[in-house]
CSV table of C-alpha atoms in Angstrom, one decimal:
chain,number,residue,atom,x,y,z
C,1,UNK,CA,-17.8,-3.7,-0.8
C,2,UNK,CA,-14.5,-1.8,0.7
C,3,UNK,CA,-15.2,-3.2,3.7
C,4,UNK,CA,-15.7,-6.8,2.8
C,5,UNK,CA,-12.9,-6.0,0.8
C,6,UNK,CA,-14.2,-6.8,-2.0
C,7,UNK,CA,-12.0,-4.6,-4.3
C,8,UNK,CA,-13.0,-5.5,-7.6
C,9,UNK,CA,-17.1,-4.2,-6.9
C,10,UNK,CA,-15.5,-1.7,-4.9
C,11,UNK,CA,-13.6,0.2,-8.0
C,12,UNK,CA,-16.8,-0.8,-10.6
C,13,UNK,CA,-18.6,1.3,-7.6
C,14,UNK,CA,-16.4,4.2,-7.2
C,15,UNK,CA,-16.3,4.8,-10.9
C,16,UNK,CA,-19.9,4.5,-12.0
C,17,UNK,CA,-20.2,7.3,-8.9
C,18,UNK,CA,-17.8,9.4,-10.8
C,19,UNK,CA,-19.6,8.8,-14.0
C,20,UNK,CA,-22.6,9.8,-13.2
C,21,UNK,CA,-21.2,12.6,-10.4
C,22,UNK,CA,-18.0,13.8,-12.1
C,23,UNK,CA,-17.9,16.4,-9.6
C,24,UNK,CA,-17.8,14.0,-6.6
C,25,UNK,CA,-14.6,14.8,-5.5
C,26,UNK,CA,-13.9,12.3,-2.4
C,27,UNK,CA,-15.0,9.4,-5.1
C,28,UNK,CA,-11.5,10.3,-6.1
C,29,UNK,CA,-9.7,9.5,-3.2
C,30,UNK,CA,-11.7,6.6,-2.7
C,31,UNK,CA,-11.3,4.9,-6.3
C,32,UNK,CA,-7.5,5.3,-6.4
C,33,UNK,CA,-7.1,3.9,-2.6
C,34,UNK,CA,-8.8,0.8,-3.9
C,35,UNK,CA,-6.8,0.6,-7.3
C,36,UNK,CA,-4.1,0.5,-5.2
C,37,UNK,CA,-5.1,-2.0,-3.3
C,38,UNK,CA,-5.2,-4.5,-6.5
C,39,UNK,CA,-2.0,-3.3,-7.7
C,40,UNK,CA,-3.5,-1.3,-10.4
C,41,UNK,CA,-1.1,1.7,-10.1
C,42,UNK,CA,-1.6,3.4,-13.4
C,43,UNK,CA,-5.2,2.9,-12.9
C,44,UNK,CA,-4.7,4.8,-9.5
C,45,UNK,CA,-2.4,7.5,-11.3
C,46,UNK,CA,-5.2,8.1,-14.1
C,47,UNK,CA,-7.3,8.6,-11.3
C,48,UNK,CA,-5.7,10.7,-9.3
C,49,UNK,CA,-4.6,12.6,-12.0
C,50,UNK,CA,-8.3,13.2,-13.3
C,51,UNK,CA,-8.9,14.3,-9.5
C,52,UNK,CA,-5.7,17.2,-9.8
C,53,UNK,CA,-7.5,18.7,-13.2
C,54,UNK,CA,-11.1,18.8,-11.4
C,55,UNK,CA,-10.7,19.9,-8.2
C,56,UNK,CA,-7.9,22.5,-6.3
C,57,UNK,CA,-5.2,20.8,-4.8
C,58,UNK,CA,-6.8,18.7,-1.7
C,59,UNK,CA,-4.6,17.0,1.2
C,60,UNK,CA,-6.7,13.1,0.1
C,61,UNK,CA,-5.3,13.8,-4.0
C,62,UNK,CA,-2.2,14.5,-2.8
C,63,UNK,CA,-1.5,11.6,-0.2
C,64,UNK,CA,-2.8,9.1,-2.3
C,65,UNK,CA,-0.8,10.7,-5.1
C,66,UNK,CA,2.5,10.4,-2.6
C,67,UNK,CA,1.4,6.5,-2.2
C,68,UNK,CA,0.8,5.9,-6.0
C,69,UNK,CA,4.4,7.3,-6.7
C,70,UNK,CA,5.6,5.0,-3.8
C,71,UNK,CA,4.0,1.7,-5.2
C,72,UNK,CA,6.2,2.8,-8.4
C,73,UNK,CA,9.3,3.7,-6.8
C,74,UNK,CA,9.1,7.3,-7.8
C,75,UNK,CA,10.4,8.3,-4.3
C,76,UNK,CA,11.0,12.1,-5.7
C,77,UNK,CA,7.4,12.3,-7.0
C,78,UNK,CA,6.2,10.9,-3.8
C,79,UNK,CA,8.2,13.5,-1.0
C,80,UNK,CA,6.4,16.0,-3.3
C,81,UNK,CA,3.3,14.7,-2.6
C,82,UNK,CA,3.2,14.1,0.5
C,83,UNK,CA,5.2,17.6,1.3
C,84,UNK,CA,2.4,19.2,-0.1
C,85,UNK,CA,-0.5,17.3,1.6
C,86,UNK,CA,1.4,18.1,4.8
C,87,UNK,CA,1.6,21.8,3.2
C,88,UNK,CA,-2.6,21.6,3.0
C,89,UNK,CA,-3.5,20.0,6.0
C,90,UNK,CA,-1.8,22.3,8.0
C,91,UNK,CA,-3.7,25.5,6.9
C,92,UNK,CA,-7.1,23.1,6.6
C,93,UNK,CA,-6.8,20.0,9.2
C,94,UNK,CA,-4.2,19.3,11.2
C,95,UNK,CA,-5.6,16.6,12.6
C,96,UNK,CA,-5.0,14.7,9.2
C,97,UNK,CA,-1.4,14.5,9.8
C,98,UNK,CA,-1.1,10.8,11.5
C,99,UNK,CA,1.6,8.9,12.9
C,100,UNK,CA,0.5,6.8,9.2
C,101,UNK,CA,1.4,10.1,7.3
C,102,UNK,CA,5.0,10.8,8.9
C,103,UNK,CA,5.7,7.0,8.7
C,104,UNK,CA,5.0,7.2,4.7
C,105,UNK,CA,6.6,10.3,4.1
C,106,UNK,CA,9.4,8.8,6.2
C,107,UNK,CA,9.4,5.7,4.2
C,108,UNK,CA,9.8,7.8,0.9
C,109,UNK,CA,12.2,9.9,1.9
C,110,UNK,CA,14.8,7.0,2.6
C,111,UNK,CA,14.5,5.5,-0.2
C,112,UNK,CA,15.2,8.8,-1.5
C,113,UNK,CA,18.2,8.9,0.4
C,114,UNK,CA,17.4,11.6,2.3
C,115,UNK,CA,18.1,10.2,5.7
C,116,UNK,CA,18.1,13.6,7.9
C,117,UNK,CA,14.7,14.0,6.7
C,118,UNK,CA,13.7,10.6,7.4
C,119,UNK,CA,15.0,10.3,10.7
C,120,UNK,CA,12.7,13.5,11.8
C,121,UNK,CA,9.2,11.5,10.2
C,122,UNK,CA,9.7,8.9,11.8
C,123,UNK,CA,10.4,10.5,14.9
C,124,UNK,CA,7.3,12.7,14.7
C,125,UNK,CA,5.2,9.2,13.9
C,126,UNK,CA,6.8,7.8,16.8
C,127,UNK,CA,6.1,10.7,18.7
C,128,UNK,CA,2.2,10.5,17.8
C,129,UNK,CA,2.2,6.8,17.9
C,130,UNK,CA,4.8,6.1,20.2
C,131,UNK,CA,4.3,1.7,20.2
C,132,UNK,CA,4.0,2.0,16.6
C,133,UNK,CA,5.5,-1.3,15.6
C,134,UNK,CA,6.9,-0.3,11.7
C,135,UNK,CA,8.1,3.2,12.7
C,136,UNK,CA,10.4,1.7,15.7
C,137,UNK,CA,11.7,-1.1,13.0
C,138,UNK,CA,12.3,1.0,10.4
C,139,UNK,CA,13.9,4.0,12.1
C,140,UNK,CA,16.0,1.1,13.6
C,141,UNK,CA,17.1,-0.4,10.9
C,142,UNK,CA,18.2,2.8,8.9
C,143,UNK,CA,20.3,3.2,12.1
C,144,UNK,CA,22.1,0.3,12.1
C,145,UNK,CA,22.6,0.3,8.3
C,146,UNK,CA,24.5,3.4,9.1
C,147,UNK,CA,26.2,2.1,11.9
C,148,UNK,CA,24.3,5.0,14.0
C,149,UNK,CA,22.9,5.4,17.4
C,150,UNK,CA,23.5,2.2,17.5
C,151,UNK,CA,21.9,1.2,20.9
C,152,UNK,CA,18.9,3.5,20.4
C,153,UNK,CA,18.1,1.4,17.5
C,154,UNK,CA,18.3,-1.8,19.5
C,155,UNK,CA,16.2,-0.6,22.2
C,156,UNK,CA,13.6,0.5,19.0
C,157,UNK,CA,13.7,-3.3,17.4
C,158,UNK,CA,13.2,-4.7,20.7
C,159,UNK,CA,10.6,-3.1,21.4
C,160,UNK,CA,9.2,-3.3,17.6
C,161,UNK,CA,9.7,-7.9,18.8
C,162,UNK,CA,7.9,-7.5,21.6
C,163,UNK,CA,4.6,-6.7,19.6
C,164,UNK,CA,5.3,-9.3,17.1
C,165,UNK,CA,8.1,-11.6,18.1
C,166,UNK,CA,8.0,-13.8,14.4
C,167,UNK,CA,8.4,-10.6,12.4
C,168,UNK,CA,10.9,-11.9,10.1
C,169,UNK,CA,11.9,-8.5,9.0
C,170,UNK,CA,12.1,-7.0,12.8
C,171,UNK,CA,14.1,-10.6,13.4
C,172,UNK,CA,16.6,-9.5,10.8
C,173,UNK,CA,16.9,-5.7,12.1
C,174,UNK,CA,17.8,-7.2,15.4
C,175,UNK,CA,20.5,-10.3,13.9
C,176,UNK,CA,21.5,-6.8,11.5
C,177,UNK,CA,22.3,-4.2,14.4
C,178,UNK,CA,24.1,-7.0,16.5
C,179,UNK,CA,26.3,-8.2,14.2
C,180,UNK,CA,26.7,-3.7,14.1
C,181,UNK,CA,27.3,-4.1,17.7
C,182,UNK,CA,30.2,-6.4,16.9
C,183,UNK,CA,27.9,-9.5,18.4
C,184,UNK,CA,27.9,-11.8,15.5
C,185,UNK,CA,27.1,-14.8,17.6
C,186,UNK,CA,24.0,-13.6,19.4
C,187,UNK,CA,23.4,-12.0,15.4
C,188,UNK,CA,23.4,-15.7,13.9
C,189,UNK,CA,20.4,-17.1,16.6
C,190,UNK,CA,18.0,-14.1,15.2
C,191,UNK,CA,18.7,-14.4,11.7
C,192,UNK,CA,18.4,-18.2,11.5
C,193,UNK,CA,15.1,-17.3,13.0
C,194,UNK,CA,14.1,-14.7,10.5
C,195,UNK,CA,14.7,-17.2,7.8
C,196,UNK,CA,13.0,-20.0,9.7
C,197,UNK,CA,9.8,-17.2,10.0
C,198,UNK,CA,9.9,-16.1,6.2
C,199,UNK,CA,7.3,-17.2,4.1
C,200,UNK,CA,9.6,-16.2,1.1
C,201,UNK,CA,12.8,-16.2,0.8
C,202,UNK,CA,14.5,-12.9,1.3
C,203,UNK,CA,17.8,-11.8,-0.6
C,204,UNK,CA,18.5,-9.3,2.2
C,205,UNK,CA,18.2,-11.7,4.5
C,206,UNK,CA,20.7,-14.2,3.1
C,207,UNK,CA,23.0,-11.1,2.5
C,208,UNK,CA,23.0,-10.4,6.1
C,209,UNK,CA,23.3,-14.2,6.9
C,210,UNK,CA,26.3,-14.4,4.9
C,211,UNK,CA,28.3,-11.4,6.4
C,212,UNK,CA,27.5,-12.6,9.9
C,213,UNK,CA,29.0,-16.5,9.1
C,214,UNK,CA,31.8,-14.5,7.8
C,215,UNK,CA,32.5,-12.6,11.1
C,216,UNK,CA,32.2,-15.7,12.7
C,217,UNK,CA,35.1,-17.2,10.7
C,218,UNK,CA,33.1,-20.1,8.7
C,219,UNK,CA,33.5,-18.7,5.1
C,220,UNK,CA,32.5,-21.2,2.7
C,221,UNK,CA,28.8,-21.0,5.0
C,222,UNK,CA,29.1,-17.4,4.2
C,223,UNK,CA,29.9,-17.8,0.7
C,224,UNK,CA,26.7,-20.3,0.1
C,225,UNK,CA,24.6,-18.3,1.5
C,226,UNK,CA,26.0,-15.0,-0.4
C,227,UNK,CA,25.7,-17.1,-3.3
C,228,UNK,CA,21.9,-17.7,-2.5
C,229,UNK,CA,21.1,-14.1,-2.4
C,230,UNK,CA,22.3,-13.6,-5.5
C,231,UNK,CA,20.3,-16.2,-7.1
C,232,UNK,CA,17.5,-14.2,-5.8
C,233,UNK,CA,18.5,-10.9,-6.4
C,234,UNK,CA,21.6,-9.8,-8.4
C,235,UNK,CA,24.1,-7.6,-6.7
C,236,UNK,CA,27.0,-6.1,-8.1
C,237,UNK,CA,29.2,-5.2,-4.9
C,238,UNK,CA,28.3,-8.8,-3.3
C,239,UNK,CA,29.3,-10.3,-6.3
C,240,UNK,CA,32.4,-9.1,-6.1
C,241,UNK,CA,32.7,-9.9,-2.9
C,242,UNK,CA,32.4,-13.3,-3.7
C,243,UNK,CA,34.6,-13.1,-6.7
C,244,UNK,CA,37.5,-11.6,-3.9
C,245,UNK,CA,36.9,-14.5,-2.3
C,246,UNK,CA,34.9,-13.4,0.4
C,247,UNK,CA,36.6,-10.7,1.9
């Protein structure tokens, strides 16, 4: 059923093999994975939780812990997590620690704000993986929002385009660390095409639409489009950017 994909036989599976094996500890693992994967993150917690009680701390209860916390942007819960399935599979199996591990522990550790930290995952998933796709976008994007390194993270994006040149979100890291680079113009060409390639519309998008119109001088462009982000998703400093007129 997991492979089909077939989630919903997959979980009714997973737990009648825990109910009649409580001490079936990979079941675990494999129950929470799929609650995940329908969105059922307090079902996964229970879970995982259960799994914690059972059984001694395992590197599977502790990543899928790290990516249960993720789904609910519990970012501190999640470095922990992770930090100590990293701790386990070193003294157990190394070989567990995947470019896919660094990247998620990267991930978490951003939106913790801890960008040191994150800088070095994602360097150690690119070093494992190094045409990883999502590591090279990510890593280059956190550059440019920091206005860092910025023509490593350039030559990261590109290369993230090259393996999927309608990425909308690897469209917008490249408009994003342009308009960095102080090249609004060339900026505008891939943003209009990471809106034209979004199946959604994307507030952080618009945002970054609306700040490259304004370097280009054409303000009430930049202030529709501001104005259009916000619609989408509130934001207090580009709301008063707009209420300072724009500047």
């Amino acid at each position: 059923a997991l492979d089909e994909t077939n989630y919903v036989q997959a979980v009714e599976c997973f737990s009648k093999t825990i109910l009649l094996n409580p001490d079936f500890e990979s079941a675990y693992g494999e129950l929470a994975s799929t609650q995940l994967a329908l969105n059922k993150n307090a079902d996964a917690q229970a879970t995982l939780e259960a799994g914690r009680k059972r059984f001694p701390r395992s590197f599977v209860l502790e990543y899928m812990s790290g990516l249960a916390a993720s789904q609910q942007k519990d970012y501190t819960n999640a470095v922990q997590h992770f930090t100590t399935a990293e701790i386990i599979a070193q003294a157990t199996d190394a070989q567990r620690l995947n470019y896919l591990f660094y990247f998620q522990l990267g991930s978490a550790s951003e939106r913790l704000g801890d960008l040191a930290q994150a800088e070095k995952y994602f360097e150690k998933s690119l070093e494992l993986s190094p045409n990883f796709d999502e590591a090279q976008n990510y890593l280059g994007f956190m550059w440019a929002e920091q206005g860092q390194k910025l023509d490593r993270a350039r030559e990261l994006i590109e290369k993230a385009l090259k393996a999927e040149p309608k990425n909308p979100a690897y469209l917008d890291s490249m408009a994003w660390v342009l308009f960095k680079l102080n090249q609004p113009k060339a900026a505008l060409d891939f943003e209009l095409k990471a809106i034209a390639n979004s199946e959604e519309e994307d507030a952080e998008i618009y945002r970054h639409l609306g700040d490259i119109y304004s370097a280009l001088g054409q303000a009430e462009k930049a202030r529709e489009v501001w104005r259009k982000s916000i619609r989408l998703e509130p934001n207090e400093p580009l709301q008063k950017k707009l209420d300072g007129g724009g500047r």
